[in-house]
PDB file of C-alpha atoms and ligand atoms in Angstrom:
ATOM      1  CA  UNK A 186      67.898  79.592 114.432  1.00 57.00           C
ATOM      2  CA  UNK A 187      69.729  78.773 110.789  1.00 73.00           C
ATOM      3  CA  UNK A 188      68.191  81.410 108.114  1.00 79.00           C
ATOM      4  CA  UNK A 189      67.489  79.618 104.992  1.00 85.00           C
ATOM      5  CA  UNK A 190      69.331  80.642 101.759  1.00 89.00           C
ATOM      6  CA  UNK A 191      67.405  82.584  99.302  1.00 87.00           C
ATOM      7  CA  UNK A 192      68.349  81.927  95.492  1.00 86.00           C
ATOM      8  CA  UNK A 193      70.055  84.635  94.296  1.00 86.00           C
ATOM      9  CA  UNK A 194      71.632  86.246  90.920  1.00 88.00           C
ATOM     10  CA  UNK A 195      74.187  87.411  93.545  1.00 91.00           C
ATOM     11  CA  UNK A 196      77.630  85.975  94.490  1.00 97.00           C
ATOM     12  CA  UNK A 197      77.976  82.498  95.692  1.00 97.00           C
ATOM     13  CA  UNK A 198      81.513  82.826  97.461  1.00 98.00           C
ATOM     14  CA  UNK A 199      82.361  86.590  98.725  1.00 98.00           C
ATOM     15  CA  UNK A 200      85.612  87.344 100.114  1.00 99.00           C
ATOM     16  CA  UNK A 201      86.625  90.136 101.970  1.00 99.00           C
ATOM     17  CA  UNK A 202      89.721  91.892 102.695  1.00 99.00           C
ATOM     18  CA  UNK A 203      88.759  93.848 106.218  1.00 98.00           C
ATOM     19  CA  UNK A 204      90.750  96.892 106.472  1.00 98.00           C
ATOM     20  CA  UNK A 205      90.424 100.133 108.193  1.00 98.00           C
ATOM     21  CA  UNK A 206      90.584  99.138 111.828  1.00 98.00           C
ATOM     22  CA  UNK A 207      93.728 101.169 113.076  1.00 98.00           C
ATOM     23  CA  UNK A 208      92.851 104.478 111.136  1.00 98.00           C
ATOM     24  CA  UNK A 209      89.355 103.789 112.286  1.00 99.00           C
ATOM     25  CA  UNK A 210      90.531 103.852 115.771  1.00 98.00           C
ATOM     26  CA  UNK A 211      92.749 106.896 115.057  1.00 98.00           C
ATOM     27  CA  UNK A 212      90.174 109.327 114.508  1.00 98.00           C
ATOM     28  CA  UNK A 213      88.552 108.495 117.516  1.00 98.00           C
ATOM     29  CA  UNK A 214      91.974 109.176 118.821  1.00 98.00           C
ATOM     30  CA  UNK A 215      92.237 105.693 120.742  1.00 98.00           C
ATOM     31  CA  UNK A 216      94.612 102.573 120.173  1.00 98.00           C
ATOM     32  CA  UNK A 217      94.783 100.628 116.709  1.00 98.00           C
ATOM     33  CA  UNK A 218      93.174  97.680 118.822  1.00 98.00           C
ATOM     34  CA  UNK A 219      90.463  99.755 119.846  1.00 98.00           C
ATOM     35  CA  UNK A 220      89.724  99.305 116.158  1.00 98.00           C
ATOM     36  CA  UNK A 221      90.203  95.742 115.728  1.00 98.00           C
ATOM     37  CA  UNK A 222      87.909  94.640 118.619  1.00 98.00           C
ATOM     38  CA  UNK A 223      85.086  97.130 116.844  1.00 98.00           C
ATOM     39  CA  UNK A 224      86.502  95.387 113.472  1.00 98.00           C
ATOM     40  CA  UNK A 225      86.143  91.909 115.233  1.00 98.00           C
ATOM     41  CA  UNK A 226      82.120  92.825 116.456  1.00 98.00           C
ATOM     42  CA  UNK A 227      81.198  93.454 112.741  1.00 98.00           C
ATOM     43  CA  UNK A 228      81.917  89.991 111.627  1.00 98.00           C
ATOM     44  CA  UNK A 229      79.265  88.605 113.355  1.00 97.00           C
ATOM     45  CA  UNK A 230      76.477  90.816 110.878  1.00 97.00           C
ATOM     46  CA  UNK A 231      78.000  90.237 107.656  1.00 98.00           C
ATOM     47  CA  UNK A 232      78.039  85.907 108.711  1.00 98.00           C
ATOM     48  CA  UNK A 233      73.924  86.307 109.470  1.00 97.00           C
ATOM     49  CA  UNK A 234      73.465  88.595 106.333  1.00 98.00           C
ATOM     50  CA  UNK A 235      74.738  85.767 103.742  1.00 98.00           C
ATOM     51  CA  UNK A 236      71.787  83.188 103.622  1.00 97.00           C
ATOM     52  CA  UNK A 237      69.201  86.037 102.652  1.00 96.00           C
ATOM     53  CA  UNK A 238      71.981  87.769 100.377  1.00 97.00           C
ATOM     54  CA  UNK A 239      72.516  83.754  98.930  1.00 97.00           C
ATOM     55  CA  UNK A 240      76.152  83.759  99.610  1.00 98.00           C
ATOM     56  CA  UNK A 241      76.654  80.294 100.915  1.00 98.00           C
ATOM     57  CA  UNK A 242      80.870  81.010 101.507  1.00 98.00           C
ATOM     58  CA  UNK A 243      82.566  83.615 103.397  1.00 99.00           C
ATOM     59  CA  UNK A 244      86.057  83.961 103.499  1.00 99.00           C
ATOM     60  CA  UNK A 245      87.207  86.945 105.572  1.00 99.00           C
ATOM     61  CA  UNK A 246      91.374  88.560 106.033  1.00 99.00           C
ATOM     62  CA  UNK A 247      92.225  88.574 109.522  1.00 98.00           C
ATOM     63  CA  UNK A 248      95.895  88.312 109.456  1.00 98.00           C
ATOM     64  CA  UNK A 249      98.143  88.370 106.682  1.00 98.00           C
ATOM     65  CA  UNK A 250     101.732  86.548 106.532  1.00 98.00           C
ATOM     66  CA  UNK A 251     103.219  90.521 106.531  1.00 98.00           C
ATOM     67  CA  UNK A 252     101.094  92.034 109.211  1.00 98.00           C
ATOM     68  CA  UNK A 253     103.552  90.349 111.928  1.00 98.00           C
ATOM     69  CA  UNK A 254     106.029  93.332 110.889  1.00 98.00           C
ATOM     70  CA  UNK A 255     103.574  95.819 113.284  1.00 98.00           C
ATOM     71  CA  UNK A 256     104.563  96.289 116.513  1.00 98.00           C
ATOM     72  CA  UNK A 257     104.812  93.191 119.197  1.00 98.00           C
ATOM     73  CA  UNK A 258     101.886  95.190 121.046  1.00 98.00           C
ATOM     74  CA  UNK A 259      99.476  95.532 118.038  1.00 98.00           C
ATOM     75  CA  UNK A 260     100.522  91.548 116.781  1.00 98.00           C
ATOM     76  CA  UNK A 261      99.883  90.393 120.225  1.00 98.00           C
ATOM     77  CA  UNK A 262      96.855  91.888 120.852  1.00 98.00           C
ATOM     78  CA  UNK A 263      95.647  90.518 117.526  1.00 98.00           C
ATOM     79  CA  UNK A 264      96.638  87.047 118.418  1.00 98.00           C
ATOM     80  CA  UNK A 265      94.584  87.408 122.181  1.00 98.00           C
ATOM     81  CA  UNK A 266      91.895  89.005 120.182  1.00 98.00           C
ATOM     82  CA  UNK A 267      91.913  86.059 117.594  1.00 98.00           C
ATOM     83  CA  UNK A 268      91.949  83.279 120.792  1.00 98.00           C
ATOM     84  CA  UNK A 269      89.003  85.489 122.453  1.00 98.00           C
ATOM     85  CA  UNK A 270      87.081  85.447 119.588  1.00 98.00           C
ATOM     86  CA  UNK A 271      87.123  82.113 118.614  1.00 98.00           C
ATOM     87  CA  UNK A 272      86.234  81.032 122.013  1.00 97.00           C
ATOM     88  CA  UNK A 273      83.402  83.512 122.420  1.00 97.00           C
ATOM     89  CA  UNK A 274      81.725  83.207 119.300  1.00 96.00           C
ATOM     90  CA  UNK A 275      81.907  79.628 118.313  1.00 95.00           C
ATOM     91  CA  UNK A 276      78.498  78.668 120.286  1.00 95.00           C
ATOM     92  CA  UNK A 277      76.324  80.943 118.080  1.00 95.00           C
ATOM     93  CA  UNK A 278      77.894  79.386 114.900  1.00 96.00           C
ATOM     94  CA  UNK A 279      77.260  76.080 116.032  1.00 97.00           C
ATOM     95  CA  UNK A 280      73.956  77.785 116.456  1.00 97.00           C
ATOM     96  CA  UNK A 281      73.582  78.778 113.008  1.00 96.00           C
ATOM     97  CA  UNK A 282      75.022  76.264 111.411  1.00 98.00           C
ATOM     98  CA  UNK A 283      77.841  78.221 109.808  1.00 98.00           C
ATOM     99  CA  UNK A 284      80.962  75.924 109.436  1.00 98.00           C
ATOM    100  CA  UNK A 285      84.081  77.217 110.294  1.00 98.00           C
ATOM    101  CA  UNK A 286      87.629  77.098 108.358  1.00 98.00           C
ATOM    102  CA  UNK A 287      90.471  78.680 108.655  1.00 98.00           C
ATOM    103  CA  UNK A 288      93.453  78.978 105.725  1.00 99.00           C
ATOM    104  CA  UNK A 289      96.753  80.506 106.216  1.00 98.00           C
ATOM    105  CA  UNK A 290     100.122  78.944 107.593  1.00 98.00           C
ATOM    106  CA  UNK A 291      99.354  77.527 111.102  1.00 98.00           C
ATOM    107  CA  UNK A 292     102.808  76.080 112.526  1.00 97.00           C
ATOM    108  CA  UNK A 293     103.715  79.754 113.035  1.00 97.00           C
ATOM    109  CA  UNK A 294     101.199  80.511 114.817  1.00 98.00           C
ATOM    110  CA  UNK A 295     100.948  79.937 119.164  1.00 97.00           C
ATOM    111  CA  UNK A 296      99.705  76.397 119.668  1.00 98.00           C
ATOM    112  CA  UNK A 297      96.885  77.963 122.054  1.00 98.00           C
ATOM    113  CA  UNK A 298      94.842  79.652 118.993  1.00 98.00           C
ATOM    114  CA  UNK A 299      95.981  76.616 116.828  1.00 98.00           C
ATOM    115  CA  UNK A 300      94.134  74.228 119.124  1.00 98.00           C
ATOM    116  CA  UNK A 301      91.394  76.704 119.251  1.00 98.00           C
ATOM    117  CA  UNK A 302      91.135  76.634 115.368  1.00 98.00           C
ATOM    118  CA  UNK A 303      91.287  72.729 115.190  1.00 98.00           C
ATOM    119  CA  UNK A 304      88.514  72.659 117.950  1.00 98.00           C
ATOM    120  CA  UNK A 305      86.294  75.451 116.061  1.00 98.00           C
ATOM    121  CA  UNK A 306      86.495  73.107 112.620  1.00 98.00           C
ATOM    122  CA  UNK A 307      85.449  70.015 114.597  1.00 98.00           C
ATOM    123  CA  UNK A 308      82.877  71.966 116.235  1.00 98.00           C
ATOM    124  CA  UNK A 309      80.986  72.790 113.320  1.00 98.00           C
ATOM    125  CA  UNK A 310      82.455  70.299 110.963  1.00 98.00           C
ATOM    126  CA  UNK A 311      78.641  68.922 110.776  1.00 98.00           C
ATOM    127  CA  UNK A 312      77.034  72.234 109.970  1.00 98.00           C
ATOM    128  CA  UNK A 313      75.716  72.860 106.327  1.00 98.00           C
ATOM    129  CA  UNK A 314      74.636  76.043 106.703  1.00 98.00           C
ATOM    130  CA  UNK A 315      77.278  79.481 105.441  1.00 98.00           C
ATOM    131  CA  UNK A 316      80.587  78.530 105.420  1.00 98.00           C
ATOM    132  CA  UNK A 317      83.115  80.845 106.456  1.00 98.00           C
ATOM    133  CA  UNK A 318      86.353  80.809 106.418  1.00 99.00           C
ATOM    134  CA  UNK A 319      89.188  83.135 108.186  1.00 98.00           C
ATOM    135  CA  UNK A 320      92.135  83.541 106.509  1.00 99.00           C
ATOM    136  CA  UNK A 321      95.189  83.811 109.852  1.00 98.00           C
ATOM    137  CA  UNK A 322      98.277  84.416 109.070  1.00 98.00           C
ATOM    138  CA  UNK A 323      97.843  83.860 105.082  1.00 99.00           C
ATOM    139  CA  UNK A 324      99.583  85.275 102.293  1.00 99.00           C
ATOM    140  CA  UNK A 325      98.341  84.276  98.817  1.00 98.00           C
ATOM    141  CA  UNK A 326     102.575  84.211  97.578  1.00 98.00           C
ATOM    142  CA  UNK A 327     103.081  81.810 100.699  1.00 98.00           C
ATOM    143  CA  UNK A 328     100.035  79.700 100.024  1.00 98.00           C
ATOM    144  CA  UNK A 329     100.968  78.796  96.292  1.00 98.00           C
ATOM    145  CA  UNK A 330     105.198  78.325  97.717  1.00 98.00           C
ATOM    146  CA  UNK A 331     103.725  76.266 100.283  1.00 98.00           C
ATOM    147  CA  UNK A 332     101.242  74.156  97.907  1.00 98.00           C
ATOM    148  CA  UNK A 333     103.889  74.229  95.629  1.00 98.00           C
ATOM    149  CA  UNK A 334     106.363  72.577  97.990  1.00 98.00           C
ATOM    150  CA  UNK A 335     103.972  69.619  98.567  1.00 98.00           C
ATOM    151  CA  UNK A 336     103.273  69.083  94.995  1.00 98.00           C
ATOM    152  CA  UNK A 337     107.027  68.813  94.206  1.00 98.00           C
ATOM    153  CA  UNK A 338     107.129  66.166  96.883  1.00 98.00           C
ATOM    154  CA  UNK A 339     104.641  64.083  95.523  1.00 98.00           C
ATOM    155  CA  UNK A 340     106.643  64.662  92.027  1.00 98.00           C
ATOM    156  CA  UNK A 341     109.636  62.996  93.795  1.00 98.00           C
ATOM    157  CA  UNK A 342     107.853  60.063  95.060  1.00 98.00           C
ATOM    158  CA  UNK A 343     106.440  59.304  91.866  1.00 98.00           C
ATOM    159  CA  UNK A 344     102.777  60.262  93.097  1.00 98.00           C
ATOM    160  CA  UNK A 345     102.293  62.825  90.349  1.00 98.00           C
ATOM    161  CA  UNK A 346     103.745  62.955  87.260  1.00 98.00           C
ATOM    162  CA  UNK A 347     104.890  66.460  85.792  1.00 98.00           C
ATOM    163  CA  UNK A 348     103.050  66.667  83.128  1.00 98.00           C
ATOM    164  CA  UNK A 349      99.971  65.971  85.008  1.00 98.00           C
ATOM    165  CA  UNK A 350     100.434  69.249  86.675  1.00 98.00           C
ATOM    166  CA  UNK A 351      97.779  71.753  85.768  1.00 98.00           C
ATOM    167  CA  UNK A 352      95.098  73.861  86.382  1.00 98.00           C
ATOM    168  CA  UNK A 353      93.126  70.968  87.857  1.00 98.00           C
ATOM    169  CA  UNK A 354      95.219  69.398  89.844  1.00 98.00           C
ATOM    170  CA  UNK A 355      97.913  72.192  91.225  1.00 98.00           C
ATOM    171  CA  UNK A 356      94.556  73.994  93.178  1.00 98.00           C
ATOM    172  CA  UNK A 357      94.265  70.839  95.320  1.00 98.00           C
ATOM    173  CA  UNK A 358      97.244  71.621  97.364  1.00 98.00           C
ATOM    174  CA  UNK A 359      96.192  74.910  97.621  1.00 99.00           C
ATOM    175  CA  UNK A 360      94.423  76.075 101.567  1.00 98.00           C
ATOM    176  CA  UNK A 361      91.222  76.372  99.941  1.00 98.00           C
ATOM    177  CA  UNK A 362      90.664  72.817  97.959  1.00 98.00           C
ATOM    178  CA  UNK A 363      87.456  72.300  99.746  1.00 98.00           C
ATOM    179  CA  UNK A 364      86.077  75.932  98.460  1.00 98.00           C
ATOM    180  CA  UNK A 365      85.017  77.366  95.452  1.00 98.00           C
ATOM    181  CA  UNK A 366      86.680  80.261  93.862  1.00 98.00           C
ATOM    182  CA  UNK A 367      85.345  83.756  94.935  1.00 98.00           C
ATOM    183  CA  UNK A 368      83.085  85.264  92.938  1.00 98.00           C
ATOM    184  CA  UNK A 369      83.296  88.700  94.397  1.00 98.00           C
ATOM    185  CA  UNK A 370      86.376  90.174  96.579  1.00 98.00           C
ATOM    186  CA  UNK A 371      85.384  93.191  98.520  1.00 98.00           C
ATOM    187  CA  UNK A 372      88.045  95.753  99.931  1.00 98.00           C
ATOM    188  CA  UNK A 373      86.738  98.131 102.982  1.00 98.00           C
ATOM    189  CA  UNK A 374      89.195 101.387 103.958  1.00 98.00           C
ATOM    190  CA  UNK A 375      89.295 102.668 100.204  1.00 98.00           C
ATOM    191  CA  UNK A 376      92.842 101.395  99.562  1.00 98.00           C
ATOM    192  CA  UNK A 377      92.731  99.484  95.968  1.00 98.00           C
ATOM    193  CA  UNK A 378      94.816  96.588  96.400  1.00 98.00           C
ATOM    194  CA  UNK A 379      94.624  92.631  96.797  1.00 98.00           C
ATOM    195  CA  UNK A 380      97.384  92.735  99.756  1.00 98.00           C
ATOM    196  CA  UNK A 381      98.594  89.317  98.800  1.00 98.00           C
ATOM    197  CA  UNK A 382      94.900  87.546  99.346  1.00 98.00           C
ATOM    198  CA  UNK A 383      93.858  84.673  97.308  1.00 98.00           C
ATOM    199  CA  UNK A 384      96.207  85.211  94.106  1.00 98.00           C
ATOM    200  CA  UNK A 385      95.207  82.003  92.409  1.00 98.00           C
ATOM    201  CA  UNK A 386      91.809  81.658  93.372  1.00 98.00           C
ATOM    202  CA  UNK A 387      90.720  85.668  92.579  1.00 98.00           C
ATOM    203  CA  UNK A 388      91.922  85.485  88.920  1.00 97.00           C
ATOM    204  CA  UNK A 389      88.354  85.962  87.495  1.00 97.00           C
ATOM    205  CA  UNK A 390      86.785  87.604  90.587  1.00 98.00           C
ATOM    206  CA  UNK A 391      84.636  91.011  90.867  1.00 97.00           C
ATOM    207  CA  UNK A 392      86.492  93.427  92.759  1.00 98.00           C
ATOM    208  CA  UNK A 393      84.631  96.189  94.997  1.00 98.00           C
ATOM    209  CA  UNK A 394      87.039  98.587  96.508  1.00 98.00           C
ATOM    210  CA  UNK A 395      84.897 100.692  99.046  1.00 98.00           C
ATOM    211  CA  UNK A 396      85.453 103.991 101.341  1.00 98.00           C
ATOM    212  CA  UNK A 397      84.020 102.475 104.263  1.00 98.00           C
ATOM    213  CA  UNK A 398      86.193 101.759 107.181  1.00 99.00           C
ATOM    214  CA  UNK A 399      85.732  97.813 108.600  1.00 99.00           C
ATOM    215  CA  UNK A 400      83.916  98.342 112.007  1.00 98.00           C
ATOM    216  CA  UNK A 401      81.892 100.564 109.831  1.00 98.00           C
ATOM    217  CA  UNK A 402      80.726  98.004 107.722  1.00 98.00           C
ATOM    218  CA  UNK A 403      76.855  97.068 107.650  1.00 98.00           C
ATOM    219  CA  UNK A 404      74.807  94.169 106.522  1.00 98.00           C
ATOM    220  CA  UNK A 405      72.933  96.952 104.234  1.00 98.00           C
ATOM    221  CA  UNK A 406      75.924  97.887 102.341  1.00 98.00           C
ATOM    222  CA  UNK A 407      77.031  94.010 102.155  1.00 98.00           C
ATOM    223  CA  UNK A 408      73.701  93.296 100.988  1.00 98.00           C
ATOM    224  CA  UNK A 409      74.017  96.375  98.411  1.00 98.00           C
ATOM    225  CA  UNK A 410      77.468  95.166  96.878  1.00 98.00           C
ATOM    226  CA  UNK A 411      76.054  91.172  96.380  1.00 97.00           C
ATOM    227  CA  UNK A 412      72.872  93.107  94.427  1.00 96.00           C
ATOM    228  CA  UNK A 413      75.403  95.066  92.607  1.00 97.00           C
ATOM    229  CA  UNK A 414      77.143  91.848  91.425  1.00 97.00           C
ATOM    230  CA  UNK A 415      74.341  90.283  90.304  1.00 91.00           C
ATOM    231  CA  UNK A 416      74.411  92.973  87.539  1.00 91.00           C
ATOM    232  CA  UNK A 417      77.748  92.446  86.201  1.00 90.00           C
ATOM    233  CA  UNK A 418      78.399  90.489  83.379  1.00 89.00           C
ATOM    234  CA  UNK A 419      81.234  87.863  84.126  1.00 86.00           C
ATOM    235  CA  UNK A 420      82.518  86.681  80.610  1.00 90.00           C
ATOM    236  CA  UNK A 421      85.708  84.547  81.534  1.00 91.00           C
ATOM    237  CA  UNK A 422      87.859  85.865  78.324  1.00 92.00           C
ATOM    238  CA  UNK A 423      84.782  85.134  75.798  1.00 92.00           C
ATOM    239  CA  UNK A 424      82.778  86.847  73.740  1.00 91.00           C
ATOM    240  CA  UNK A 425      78.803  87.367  75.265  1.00 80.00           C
ATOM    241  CA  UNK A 426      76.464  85.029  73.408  1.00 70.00           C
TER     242      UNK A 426
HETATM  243  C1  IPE B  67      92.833  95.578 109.067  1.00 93.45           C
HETATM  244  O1  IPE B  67      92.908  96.869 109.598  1.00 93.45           O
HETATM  245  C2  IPE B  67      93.078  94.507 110.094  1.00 93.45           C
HETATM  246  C3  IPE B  67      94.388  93.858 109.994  1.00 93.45           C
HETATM  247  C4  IPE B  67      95.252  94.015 109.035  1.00 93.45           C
HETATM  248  C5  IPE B  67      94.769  92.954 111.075  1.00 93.45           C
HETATM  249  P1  IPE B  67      94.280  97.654 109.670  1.00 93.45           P
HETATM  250  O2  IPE B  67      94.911  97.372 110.984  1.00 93.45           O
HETATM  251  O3  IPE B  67      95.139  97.357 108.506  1.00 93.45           O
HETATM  252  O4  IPE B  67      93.758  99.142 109.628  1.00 93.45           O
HETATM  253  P2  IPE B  67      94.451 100.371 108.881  1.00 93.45           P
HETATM  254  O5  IPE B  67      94.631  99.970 107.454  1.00 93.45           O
HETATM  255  O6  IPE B  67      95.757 100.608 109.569  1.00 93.45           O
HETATM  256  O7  IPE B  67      93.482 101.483 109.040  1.00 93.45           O
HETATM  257  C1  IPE B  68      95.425  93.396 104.461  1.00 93.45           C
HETATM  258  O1  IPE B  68      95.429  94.653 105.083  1.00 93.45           O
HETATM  259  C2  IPE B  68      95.403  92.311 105.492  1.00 93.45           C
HETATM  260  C3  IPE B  68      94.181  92.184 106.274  1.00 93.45           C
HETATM  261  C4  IPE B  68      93.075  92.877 106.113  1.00 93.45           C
HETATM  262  C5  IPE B  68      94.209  91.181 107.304  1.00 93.45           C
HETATM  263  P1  IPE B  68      96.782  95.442 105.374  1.00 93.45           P
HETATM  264  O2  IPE B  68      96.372  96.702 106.031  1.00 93.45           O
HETATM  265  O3  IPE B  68      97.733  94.574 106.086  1.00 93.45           O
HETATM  266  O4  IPE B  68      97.353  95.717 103.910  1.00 93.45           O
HETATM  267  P2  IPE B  68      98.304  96.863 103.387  1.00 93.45           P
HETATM  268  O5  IPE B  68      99.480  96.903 104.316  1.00 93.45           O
HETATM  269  O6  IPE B  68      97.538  98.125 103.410  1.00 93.45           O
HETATM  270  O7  IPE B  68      98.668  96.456 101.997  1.00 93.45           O
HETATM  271 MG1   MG B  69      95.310  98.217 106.706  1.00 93.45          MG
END
């Protein structure tokens, strides 16, 4: 059954960039996609752990627009893993009433997953319940180039006129229109970068960079970094009252 949300001081809309998988695998001295089927199996936690943590959007890194430079055996093992999952996991978030979205740039990818990722959004399209989205194949350069695109065709056809473009207005044509921005961006695998995630959207998120490896990942320490936020003082370029 659905878990209701508890009111929280933590974050509203976590993202987080899931890295670690292949050296995870490594020093258990099996394949990198040993690692991102263990990586895959934590995902489930961390989507039951956000009504009691008050995080009503999830937004998780599963592919970025530069991982299809690994090798064809890692990238298509990702992309079987990506099919598998979505096929074996969207009954239990029907069941929970998470909603599923996915951002990213999908003509690229094989029309199997894509018609697996239109089917998983009209699945749960009714839920109302966490609201996660998986970002496949998305670069944060490629989303704003790709946003950016459409806005300058709506600036040719007289739809939009130049100087209404802003801050308001150029987000709409971004993946995530429909979301909020993230209040808190969490890195696993101890590297301290934004890998090209959510470059408009993170501009006045809280960043956690932590050791732990993905698949090692736990509800408890996901729980522990939305408490942590809810200490942090988020002042936006002003001056605390
Ligand atoms: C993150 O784990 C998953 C994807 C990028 C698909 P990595 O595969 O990047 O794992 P490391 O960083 O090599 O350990
Ligand atoms: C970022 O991790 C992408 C995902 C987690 C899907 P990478 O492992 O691809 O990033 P880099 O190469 O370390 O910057
Ligand atoms: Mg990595």
């Amino acid at each position: 059954m659905a878990k209701p949300f508890l009111e929280t001081d933590g974050p509203h809309h976590v993202a987080i960039i899931m890295d670690g998988n292949g050296r995870w695998a490594t020093q258990r001295a099996r394949p990198r996609l040993f690692g991102h089927h263990a990586g895959a199996r934590r995902v489930r936690e961390i989507v039951e752990a956000c009504p009691e943590n008050g995080v009503k959007y999830l937004t998780i890194f599963a592919f970025s627009t530069e991982n299809w430079k690994r090798t064809q055996v890692e990238v298509a093992g990702l992309m079987s893993l990506f099919r598998r999952y979505i096929m074996k996991e969207m009954q239990a978030f029907v069941k929970e009433n998470v909603r599923v979205r996915f951002i990213g740039d999908r003509p690229k990818l094989d029309a199997k997953l894509r018609g697996l990722m239109d089917e998983a959004e009209a699945m749960t399209a009714h839920c109302t319940g966490t609201n996660l989205t998986i970002a496949l194949n998305y670069g944060g350069r490629d989303e704003v180039s790709r946003a950016t695109q459409r806005l300058a065709q709506d600036v040719a056809a007289g739809r939009l006129r130049p100087e209404d473009v802003n801050e308001e207005t150029l987000p709409r044509y971004l993946d995530t229109h429909v979301l909020p921005d993230p209040d808190l961006v969490i890195r696993t695998s101890g590297e301290a970068r934004i890998s090209n995630f959510l470059l408009w959207q993170s501009a006045y998120a809280e960043y956690e960079f932590i050791d732990t490896l993905w698949p090692d990942f736990s509800a408890d320490e996901f729980a522990k970094l939305c408490a942590k936020y809810g200490l942090r003082d988020r002042r936006y370029g002003a001056v605390k009252a």
